[in-house]
Tab-separated table of C-alpha atoms and ligand atoms in Angstrom:
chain	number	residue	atom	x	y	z
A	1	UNK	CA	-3.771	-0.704	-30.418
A	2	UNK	CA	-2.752	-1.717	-27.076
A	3	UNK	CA	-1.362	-5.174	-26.321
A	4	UNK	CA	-0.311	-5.960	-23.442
A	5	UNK	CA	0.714	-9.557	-23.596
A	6	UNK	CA	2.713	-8.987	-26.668
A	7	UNK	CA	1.093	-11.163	-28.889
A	8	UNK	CA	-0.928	-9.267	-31.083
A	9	UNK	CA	1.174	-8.391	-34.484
A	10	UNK	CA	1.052	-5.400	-36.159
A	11	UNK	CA	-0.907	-4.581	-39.257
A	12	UNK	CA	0.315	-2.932	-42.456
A	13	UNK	CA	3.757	-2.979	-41.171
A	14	UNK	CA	5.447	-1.108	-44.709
A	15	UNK	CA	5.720	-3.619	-47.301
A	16	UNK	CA	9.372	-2.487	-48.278
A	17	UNK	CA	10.796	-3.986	-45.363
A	18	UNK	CA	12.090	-7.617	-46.112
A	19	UNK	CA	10.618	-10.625	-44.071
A	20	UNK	CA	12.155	-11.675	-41.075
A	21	UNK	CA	14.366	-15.103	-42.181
A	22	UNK	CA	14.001	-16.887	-38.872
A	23	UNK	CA	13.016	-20.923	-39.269
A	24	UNK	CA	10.623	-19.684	-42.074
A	25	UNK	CA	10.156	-23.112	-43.871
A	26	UNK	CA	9.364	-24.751	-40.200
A	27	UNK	CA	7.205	-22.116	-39.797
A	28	UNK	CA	5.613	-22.507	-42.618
A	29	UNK	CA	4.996	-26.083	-42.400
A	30	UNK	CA	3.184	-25.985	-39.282
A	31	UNK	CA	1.415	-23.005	-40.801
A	32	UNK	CA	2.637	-20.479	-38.942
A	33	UNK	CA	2.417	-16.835	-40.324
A	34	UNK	CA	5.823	-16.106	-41.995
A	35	UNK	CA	6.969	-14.223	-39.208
A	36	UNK	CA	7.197	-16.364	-36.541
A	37	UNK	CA	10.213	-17.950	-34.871
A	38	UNK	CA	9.848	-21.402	-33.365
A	39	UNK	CA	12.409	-21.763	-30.737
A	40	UNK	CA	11.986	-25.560	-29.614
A	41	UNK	CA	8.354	-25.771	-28.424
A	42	UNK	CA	8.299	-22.031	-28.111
A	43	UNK	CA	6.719	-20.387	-30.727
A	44	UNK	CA	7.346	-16.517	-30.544
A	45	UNK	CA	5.866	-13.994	-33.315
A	46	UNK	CA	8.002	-11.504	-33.834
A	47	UNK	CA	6.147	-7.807	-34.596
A	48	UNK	CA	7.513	-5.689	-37.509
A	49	UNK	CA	7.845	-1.848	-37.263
A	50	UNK	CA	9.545	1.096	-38.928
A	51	UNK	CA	11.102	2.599	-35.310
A	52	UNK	CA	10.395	0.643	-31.923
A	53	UNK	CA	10.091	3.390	-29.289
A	54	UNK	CA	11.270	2.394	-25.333
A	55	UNK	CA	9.543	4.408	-22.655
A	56	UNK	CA	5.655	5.578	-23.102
A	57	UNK	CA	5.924	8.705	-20.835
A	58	UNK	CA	5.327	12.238	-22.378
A	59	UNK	CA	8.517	11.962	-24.870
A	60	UNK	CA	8.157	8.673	-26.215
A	61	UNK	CA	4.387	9.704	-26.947
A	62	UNK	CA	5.369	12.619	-28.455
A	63	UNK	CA	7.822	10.720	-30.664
A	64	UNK	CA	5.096	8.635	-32.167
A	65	UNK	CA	3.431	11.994	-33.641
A	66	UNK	CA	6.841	13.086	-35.078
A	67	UNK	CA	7.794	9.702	-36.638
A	68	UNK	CA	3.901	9.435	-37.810
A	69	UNK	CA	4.387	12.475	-39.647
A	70	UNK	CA	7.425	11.440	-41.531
A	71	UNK	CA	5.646	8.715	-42.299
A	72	UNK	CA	7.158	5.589	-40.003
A	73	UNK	CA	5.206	3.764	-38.384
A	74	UNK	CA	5.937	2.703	-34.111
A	75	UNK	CA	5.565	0.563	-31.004
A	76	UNK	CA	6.136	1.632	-27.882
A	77	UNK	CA	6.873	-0.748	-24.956
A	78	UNK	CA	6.833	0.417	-21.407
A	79	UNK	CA	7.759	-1.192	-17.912
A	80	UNK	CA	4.368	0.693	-16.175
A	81	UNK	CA	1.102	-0.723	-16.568
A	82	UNK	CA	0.117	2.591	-18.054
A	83	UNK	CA	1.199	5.320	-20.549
A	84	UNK	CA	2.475	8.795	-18.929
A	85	UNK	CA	5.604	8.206	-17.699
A	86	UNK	CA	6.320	10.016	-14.900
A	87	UNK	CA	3.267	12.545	-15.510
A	88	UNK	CA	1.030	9.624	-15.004
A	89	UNK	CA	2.890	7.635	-12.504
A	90	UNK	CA	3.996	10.446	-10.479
A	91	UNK	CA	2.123	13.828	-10.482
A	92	UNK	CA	-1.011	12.996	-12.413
A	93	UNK	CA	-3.578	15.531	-10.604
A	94	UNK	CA	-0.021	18.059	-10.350
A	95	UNK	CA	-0.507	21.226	-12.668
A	96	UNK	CA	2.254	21.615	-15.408
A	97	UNK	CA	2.129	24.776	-16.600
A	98	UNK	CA	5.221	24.968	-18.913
A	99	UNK	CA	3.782	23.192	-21.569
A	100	UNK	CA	3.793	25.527	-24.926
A	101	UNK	CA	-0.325	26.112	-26.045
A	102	UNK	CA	-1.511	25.320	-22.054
A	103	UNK	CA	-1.264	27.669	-19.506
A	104	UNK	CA	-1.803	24.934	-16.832
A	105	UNK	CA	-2.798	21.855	-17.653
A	106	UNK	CA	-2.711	18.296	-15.013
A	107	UNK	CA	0.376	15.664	-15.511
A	108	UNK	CA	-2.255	12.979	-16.563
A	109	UNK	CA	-4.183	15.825	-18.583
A	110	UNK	CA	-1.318	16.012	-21.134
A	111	UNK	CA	-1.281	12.509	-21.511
A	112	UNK	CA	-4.751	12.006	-22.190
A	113	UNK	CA	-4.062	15.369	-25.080
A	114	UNK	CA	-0.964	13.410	-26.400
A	115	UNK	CA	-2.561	9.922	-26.457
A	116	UNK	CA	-5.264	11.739	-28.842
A	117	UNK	CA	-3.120	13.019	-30.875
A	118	UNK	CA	-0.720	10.392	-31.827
A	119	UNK	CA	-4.149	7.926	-32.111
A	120	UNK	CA	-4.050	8.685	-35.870
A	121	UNK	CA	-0.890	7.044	-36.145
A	122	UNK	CA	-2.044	3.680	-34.885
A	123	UNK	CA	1.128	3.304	-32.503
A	124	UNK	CA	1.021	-0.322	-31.011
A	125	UNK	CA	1.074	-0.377	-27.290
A	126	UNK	CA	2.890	-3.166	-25.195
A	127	UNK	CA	2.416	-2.181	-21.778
A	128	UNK	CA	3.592	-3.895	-18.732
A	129	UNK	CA	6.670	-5.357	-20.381
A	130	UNK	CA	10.453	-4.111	-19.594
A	131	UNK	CA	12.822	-3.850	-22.947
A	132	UNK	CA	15.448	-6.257	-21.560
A	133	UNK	CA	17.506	-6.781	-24.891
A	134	UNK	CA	18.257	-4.668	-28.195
A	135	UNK	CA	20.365	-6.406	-30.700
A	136	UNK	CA	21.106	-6.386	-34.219
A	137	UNK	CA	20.873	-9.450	-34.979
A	138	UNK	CA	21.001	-8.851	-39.291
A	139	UNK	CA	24.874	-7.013	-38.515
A	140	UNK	CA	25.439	-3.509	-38.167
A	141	UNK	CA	22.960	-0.792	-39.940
A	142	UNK	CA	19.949	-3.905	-40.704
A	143	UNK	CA	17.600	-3.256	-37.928
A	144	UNK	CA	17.480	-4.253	-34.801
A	145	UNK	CA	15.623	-7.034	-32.175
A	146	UNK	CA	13.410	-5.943	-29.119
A	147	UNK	CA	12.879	-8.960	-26.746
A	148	UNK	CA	10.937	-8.129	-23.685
A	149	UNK	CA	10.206	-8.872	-20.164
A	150	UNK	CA	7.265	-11.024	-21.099
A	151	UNK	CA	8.722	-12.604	-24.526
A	152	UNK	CA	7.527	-9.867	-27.228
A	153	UNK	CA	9.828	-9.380	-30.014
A	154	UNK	CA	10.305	-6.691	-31.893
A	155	UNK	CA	12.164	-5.902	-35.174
A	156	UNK	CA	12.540	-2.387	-35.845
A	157	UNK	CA	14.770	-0.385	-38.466
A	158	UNK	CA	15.665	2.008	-35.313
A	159	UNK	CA	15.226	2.513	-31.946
A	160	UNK	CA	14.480	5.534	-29.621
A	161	UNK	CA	15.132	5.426	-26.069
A	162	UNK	CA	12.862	7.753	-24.774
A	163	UNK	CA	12.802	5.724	-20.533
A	164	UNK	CA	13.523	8.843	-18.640
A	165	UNK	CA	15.212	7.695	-15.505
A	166	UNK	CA	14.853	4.204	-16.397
A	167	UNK	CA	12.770	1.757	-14.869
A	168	UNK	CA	12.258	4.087	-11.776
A	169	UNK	CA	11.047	3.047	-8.117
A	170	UNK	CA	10.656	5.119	-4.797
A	171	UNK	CA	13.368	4.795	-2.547
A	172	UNK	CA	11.620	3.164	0.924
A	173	UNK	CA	11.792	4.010	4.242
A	174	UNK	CA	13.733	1.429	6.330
A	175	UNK	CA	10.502	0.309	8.178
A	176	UNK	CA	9.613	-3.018	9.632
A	177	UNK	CA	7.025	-4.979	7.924
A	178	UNK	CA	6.672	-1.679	5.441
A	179	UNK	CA	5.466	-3.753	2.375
A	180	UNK	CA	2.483	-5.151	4.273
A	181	UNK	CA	1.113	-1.659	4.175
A	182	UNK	CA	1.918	-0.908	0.626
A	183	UNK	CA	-0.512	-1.211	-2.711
A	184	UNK	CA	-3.881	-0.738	-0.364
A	185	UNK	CA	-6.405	0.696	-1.729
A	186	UNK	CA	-8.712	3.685	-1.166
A	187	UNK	CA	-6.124	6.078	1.103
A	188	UNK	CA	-4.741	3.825	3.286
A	189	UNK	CA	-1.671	1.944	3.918
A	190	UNK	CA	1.683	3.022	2.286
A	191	UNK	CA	2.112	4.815	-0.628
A	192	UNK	CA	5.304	7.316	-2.602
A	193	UNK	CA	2.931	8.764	-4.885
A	194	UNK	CA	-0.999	10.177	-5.440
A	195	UNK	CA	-2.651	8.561	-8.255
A	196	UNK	CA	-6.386	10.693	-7.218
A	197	UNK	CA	-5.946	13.273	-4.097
A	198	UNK	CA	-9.900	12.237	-4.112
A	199	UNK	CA	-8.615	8.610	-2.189
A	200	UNK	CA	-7.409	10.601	0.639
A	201	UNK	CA	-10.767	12.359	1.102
A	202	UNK	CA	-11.667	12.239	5.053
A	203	UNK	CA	-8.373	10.538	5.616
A	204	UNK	CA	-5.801	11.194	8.479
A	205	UNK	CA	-2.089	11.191	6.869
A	206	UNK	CA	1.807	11.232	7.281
A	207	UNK	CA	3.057	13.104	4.571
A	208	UNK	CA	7.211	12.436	5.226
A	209	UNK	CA	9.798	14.196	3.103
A	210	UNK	CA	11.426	17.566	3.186
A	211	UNK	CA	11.640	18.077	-1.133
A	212	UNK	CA	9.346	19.632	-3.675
A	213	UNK	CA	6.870	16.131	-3.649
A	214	UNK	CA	6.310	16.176	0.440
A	215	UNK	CA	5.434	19.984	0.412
A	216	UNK	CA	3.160	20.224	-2.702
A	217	UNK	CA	1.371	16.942	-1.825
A	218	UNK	CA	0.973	18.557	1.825
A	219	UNK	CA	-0.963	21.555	0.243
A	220	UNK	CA	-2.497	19.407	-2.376
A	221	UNK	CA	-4.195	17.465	0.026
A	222	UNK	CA	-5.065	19.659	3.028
A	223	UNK	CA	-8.679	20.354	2.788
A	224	UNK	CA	-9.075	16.838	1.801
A	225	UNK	CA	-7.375	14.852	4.335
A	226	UNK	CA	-9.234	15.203	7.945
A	227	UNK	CA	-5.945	15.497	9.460
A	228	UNK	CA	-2.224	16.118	7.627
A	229	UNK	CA	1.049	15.184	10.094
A	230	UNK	CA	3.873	16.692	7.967
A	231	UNK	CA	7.200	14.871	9.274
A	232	UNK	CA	10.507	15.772	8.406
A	233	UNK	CA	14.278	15.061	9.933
A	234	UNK	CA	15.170	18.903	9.960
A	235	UNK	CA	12.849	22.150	10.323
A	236	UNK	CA	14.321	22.960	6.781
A	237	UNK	CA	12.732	21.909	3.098
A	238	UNK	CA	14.404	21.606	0.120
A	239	UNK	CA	10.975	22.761	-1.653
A	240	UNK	CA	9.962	26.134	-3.251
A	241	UNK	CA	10.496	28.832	-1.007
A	242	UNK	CA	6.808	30.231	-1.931
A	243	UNK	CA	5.055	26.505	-1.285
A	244	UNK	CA	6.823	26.201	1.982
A	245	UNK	CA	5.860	29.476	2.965
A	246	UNK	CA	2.088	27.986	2.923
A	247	UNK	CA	2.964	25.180	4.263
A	248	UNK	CA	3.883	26.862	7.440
A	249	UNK	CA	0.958	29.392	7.226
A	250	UNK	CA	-1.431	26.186	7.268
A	251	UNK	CA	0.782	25.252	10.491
A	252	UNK	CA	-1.714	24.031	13.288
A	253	UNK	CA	-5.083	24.632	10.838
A	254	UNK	CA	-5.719	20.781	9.716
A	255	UNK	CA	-1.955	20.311	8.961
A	256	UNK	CA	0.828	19.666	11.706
A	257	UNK	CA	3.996	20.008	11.034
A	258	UNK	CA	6.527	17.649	13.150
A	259	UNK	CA	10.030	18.012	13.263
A	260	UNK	CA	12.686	17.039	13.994
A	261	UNK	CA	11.368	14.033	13.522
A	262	UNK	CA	12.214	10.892	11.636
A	263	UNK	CA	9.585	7.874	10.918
A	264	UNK	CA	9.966	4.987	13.543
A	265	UNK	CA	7.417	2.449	13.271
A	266	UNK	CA	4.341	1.504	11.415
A	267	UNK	CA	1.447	0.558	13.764
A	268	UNK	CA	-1.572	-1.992	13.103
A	269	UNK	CA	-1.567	-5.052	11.476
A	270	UNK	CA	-3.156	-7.474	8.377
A	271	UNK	CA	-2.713	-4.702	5.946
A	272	UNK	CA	-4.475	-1.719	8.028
A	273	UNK	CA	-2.703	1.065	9.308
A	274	UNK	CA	-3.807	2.363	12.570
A	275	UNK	CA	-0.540	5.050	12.955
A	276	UNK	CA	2.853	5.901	12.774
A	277	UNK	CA	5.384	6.463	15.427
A	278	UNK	CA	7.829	8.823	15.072
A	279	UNK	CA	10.842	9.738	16.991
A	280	UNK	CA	13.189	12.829	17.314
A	281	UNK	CA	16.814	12.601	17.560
A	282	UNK	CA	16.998	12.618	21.134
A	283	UNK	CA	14.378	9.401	21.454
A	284	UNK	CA	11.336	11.796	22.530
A	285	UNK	CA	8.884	9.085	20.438
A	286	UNK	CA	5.003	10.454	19.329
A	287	UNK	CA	2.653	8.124	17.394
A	288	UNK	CA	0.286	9.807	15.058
A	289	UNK	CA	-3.127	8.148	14.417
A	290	UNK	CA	-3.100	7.880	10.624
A	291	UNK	CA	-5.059	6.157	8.061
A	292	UNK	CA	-2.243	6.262	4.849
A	293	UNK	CA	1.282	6.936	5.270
A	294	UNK	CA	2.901	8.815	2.217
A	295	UNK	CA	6.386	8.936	1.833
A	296	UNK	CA	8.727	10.944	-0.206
A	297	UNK	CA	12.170	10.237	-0.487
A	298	UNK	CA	12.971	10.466	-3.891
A	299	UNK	CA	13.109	7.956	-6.707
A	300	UNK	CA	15.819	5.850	-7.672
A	301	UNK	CA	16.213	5.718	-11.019
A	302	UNK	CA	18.086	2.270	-12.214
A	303	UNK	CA	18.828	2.567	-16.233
A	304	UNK	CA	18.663	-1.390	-16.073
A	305	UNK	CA	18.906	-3.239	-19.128
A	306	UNK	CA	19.347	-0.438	-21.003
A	307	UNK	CA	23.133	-0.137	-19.854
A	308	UNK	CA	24.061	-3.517	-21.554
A	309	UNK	CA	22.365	-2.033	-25.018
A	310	UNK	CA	26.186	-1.124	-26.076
A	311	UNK	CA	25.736	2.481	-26.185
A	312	UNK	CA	28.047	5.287	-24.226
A	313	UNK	CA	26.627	6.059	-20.989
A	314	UNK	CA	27.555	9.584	-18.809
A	315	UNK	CA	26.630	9.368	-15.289
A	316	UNK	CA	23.782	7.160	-16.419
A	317	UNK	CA	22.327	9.537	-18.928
A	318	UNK	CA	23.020	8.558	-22.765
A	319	UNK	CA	25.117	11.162	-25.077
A	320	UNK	CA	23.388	11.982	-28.204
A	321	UNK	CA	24.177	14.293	-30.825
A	322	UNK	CA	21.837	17.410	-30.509
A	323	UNK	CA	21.309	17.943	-33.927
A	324	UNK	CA	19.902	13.973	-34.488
A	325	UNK	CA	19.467	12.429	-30.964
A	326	UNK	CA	21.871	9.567	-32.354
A	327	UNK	CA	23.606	7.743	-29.448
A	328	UNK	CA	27.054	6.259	-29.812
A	329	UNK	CA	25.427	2.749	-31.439
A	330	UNK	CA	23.969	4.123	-35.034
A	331	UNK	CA	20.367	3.670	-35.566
A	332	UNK	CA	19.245	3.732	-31.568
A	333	UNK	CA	18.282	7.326	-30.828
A	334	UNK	CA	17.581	8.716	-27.460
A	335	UNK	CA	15.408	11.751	-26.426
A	336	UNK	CA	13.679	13.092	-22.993
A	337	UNK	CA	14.885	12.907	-19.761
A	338	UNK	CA	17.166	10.129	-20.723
A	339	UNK	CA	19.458	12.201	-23.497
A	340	UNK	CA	22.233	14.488	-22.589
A	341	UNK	CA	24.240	16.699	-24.385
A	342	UNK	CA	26.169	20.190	-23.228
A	343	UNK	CA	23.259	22.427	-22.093
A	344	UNK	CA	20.590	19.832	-22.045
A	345	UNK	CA	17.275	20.761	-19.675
A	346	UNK	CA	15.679	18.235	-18.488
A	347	UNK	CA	11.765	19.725	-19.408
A	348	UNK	CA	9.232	17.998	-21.636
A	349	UNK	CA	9.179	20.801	-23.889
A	350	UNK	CA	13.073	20.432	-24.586
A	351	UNK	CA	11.760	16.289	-24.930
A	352	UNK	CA	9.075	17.477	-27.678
A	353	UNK	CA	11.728	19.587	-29.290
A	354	UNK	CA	14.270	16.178	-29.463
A	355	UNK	CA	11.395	13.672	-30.858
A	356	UNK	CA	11.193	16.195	-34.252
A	357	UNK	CA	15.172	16.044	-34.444
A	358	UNK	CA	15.189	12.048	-34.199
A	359	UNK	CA	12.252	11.194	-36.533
A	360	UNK	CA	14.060	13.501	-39.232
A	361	UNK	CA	17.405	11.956	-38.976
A	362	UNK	CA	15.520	8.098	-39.404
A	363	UNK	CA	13.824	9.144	-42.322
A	364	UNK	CA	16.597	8.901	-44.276
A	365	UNK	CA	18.422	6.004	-42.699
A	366	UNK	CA	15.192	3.809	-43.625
A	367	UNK	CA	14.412	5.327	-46.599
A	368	UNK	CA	17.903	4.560	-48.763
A	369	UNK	CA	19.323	7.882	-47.890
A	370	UNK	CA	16.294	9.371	-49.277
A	371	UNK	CA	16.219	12.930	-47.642
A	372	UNK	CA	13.071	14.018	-45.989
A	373	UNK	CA	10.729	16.680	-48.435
A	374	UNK	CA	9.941	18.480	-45.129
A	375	UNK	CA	6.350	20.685	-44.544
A	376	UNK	CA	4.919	21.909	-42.110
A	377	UNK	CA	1.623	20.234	-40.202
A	378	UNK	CA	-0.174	22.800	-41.739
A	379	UNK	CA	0.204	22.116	-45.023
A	380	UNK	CA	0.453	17.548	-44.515
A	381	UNK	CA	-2.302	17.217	-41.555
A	382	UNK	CA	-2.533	13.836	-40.004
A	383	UNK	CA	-4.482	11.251	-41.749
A	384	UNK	CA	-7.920	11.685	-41.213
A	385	UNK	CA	-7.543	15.392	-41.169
A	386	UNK	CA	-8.500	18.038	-43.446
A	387	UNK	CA	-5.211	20.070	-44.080
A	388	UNK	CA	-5.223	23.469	-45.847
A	389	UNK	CA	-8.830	23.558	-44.455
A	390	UNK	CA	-9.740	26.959	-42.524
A	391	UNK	CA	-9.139	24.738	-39.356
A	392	UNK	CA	-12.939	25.793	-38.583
A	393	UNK	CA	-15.183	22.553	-37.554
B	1	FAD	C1	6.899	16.009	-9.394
B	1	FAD	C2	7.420	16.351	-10.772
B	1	FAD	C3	7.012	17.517	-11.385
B	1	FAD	C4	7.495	17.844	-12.666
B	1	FAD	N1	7.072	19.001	-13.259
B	1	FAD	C5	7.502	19.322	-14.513
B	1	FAD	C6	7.093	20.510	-15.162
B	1	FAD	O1	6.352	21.320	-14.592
B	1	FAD	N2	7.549	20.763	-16.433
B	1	FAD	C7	8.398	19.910	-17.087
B	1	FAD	O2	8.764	20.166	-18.240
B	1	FAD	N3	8.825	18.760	-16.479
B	1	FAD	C8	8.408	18.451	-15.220
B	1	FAD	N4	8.862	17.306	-14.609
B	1	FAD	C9	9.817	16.463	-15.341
B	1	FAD	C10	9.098	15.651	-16.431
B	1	FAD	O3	8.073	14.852	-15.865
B	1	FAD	C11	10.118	14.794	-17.170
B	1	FAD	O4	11.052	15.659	-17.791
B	1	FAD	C12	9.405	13.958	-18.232
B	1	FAD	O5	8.504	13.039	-17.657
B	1	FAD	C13	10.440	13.181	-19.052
B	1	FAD	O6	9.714	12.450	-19.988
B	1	FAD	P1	10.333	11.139	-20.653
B	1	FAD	O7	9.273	10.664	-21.593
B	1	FAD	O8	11.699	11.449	-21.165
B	1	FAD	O9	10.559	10.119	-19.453
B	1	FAD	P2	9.563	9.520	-18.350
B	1	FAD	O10	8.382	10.361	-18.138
B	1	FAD	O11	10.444	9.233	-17.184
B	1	FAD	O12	9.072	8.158	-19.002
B	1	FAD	C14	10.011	7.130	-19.259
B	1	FAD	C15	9.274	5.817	-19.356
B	1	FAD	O13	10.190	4.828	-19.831
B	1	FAD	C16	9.886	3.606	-19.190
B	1	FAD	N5	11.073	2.731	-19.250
B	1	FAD	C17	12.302	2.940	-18.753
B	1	FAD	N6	13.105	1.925	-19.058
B	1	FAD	C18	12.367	1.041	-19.767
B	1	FAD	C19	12.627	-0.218	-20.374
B	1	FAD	N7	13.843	-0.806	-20.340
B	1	FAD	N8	11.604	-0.863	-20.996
B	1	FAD	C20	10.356	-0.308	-21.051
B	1	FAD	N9	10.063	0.882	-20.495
B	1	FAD	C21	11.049	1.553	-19.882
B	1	FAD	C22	9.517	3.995	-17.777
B	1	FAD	O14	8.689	2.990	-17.194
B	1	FAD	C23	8.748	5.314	-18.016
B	1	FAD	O15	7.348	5.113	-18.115
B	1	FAD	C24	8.409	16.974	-13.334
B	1	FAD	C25	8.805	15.793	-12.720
B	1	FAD	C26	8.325	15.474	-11.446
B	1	FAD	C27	8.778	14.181	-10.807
C-alpha cells in the first residue's frame, strides 16, 4: 500500500499491541477512530506498526522481507518520491553485478525484484515525507513515535534506520543562474544524475566530473548522445582504470574530451540551454554547444534529523552491534550504508546480510522475550506461497 500523504492507516496492525492513549475520549466523541490524536483543530491519525522502517532504498526493502518473515509487520517512509534509494535515484539503468543469484542485473532492476518480493508482506509506503522526529513518547523500551515531514505519525515497537547517506543531494557547481536550468525535462538543462540514458538520445552534452559517475555515464551515453564534451579540471580521473581506458579510446569519435578545463558559464536563457563555456586555468575560454549539462561532483550526504534521534554517531555513520544491528538507543536498529561497525563494507549484499540480523533480534523484544523458532524460507514460504512444494509452477 503506498500512501503518500500519510493519511491512510494501516490494516490488521497485530491486535496484541495496546491502543494508542492519546485524547481517546475527545476522539471518541467526535467519532474519531480510536487512534487519532486531536491536537487543537488538528486532527492527526496516528498509524500502528510492529517495526517502522526509515529509508526505502535496497536495505530498507530488503528489511521488510526479513521482518515479514518473522512475522512483524512494517512501514517504510522515505524522503524521495520513489523507492530505490540510491539504485533508483542514482544509477537506475547502471548494471550491478554483485548481487548474490544475478550475474548483472540494472540498479532500478533490483528494485523492481525486491518490491515483488516483499509485496506479500503488505509493507505500507509513505513516500515523499522526511522522518524528522523519533521519540518514545510511552518511556524507555514502549515503542516509539515517527512524525514526518508532512505530519504522518507513526507508532512502532522498533525502528530501523536503513537512510544510507541520509537525505542525500548533489553537490552543485558554483554557476550563475544554475537552477534555472535544472529539473527540465527530456535531456536538456541541468542534471547530477540519469534517470533513462534514452532522454539523452540525439542530444549534445557536458558530462563534467573526473570520478567513477562522469566516466561511466560518458560511455553509457556515447552512441546515444549526438555529441559528448567530457570536461574535467585535470587530465587525470579518479575512475576505474579499465573505464577510463575507453574513455580515452572513444577520444575524438563522438566524445571530446576537454581538459584542463573547469565549467564557466551556462549559456541561453528561460530554461533552455544553448551551451556551456568553459575555461582553462590560464583564461583560454571555449563554449560548447550543448543541449543538457550533466554534472558530477559527488553527493553530499547530510544525516539530518536523524542526528537529533539520540543515538551515537561516528563520523556520521551510526555504531551498531554486528551481531543485532542495535544502535546505542535500544529498540532503533540500523542497517545498510548507514551502520558501521569494525570491518563494515559498504555493499548491498553486506545490507541484505544486516536486515536478517535486525528482524531476529526484534522478534523477541516485541514478542515478551519470546525467542524466535527459526526455519528456513524453504520450509515457512511467504504467505501466498506453496512451501515444501517442488518449487515447480
Ligand atoms: C554509482 C553507484 C554505483 C554503485 N554500485 C554498487 C554495486 O555495484 N554494488 C553494491 O553493492 N553497491 C553499489 N553501490 C552502493 C549501494 O548503492 C549502496 O550501498 C546502497 O544503496 C545502500 O543501500 P541503503 O538502503 O542502505 O541506502 P540508500 O540506497 O542510500 O537509501 C537510503 C534511503 O533513505 C532515505 N532517507 C534518508 N534519511 C531519511 C529520513 N530522515 N527520512 C526518510 N527517508 C530518509 C533516502 O532518501 C534514501 O532513499 C553503488 C553506489 C553508487 C552511487
Amino acid at each position: 500500500m503506498i500512501d503518500r500523504d500519510g493519511q491512510r492507516s494501516l490494516t490488521g496492525s497485530r491486535k496484541r499491541r495496546k491502543p494508542v492513549k492519546t485524547c481517546l475520549t475527545f476522539g471518541r466523541m467526535i467519532g474519531l477512530p480510536v487512534c487519532c490524536s486531536v491536537d487543537a483543530f488538528k486532527v492527526t491519525t496516528v498509524q500502528k506498526t510492529d517495526v517502522a522502517i526509515v529509508g526505502a532504498g535496497p536495505v530498507g526493502l530488503f528489511a521488510v522481507f526479513e521482518c515479514g518473515m518473522v512475522g512483524l509487520t512494517c512501514h517504510v517512509v522515505d524522503a524521495l518520491d520513489a523507492i530505490g534509494g540510491q539504485c533508483s535515484a542514482l544509477y537506475p539503468e547502471k548494471p550491478i553485478y554483485d548481487i548474490p543469484g544475478f550475474p548483472q542485473i540494472s540498479g532500478a532492476g533490483l528494485v523492481e525484484q525486491l518490491e515483488q518480493q516483499v509485496a506479500p508482506f503488505k509493507p505500507v509506503y509513505h513516500l515523499g515525507q522526511r522522518v524528522d522526529k523519533v521519540e518514545q513518547p510511552h518511556g524507555q523500551g514502549r515503542g516509539f513515535r515517527l512524525t514526518t515531514s508532512k505530519g504522518t505519525v507513526i507508532e512502532a515497537g522498533a525502528v530501523i534506520v536503513a537512510a544510507g547517506a541520509g537525505a542525500f543531494g548533489p553537490n552543485r557547481p558554483p554557476l550563475d543562474r544554475i537552477e534555472q536550468f535544472e529539473g527540465q525535462p527530456g535531456g536538456c538543462g541541468v542534471h547530477y544524475l540519469v534517470r533513462r540514458a534514452e532522454d539523452f538520445r540525439a542530444r549534445k552534452i557536458v558530462i563534467a566530473g573526473g570520478g567513477d559517475s562522469a566516466v561511466d555515464w560518458a560511455l553509457m551515453l556515447h552512441g546515444i548522445a549526438s555529441q559528448i564534451w567530457f570536461v574535467h579540471r585535470r587530465d587525470q580521473f579518479r575512475a576505474a582504470p579499465d573505464s577510463v581506458a575507453k574513455l580515452r579510446a572513444l577520444d575524438g569519435h563522438g566524445l571530446n574530451i576537454v581538459v584542463p578545463y573547469q565549467l564557466d558559464a551556462l549559456e541561453g536563457g528561460n530554461g533552455v540551454l544553448t551551451g556551456v563555456t568553459v575555461k582553462s586555468l590560464d583564461g583560454d575560454a571555449k563554449l560548447l554547444p550543448a543541449d543538457a549539462l550533466l554534472a558530477f561532483f559527488g553527493l553530499k550526504s547530510d544525516l539530518g534529523p536523524i542526528a537529533q534521534w539520540g543515538m551515537d554517531l561516528e563520523r556520521h555513520h551510526l555504531p551498531v552491534d554486528p551481531a543485532t544491528c542495535q544502535t546505542s538507543v535500544p529498540g532503533i536498529f540500523a542497517i545498510g550504508d548507514v551502520a558501521t561497525y569494525r570491518g563494515k563494507l559498504k555493499l548491498i549484499l553486506t545490507g541484505f546480510a544486516e536486515a536478517a540480523s535486525a528482524a531476529h533480534a526484534i522478534y523477541p523484544l516485541l514478542n515478551d522475550g519470546k525467542p524466535l523458532h527459526f526455519e528456513y524460507s524453504t520450509s515457512k514460504g511467504t504467505p501466498g506461497s506453496n512451501p515444501g512444494g517442488t518449487g515447480k509452477a
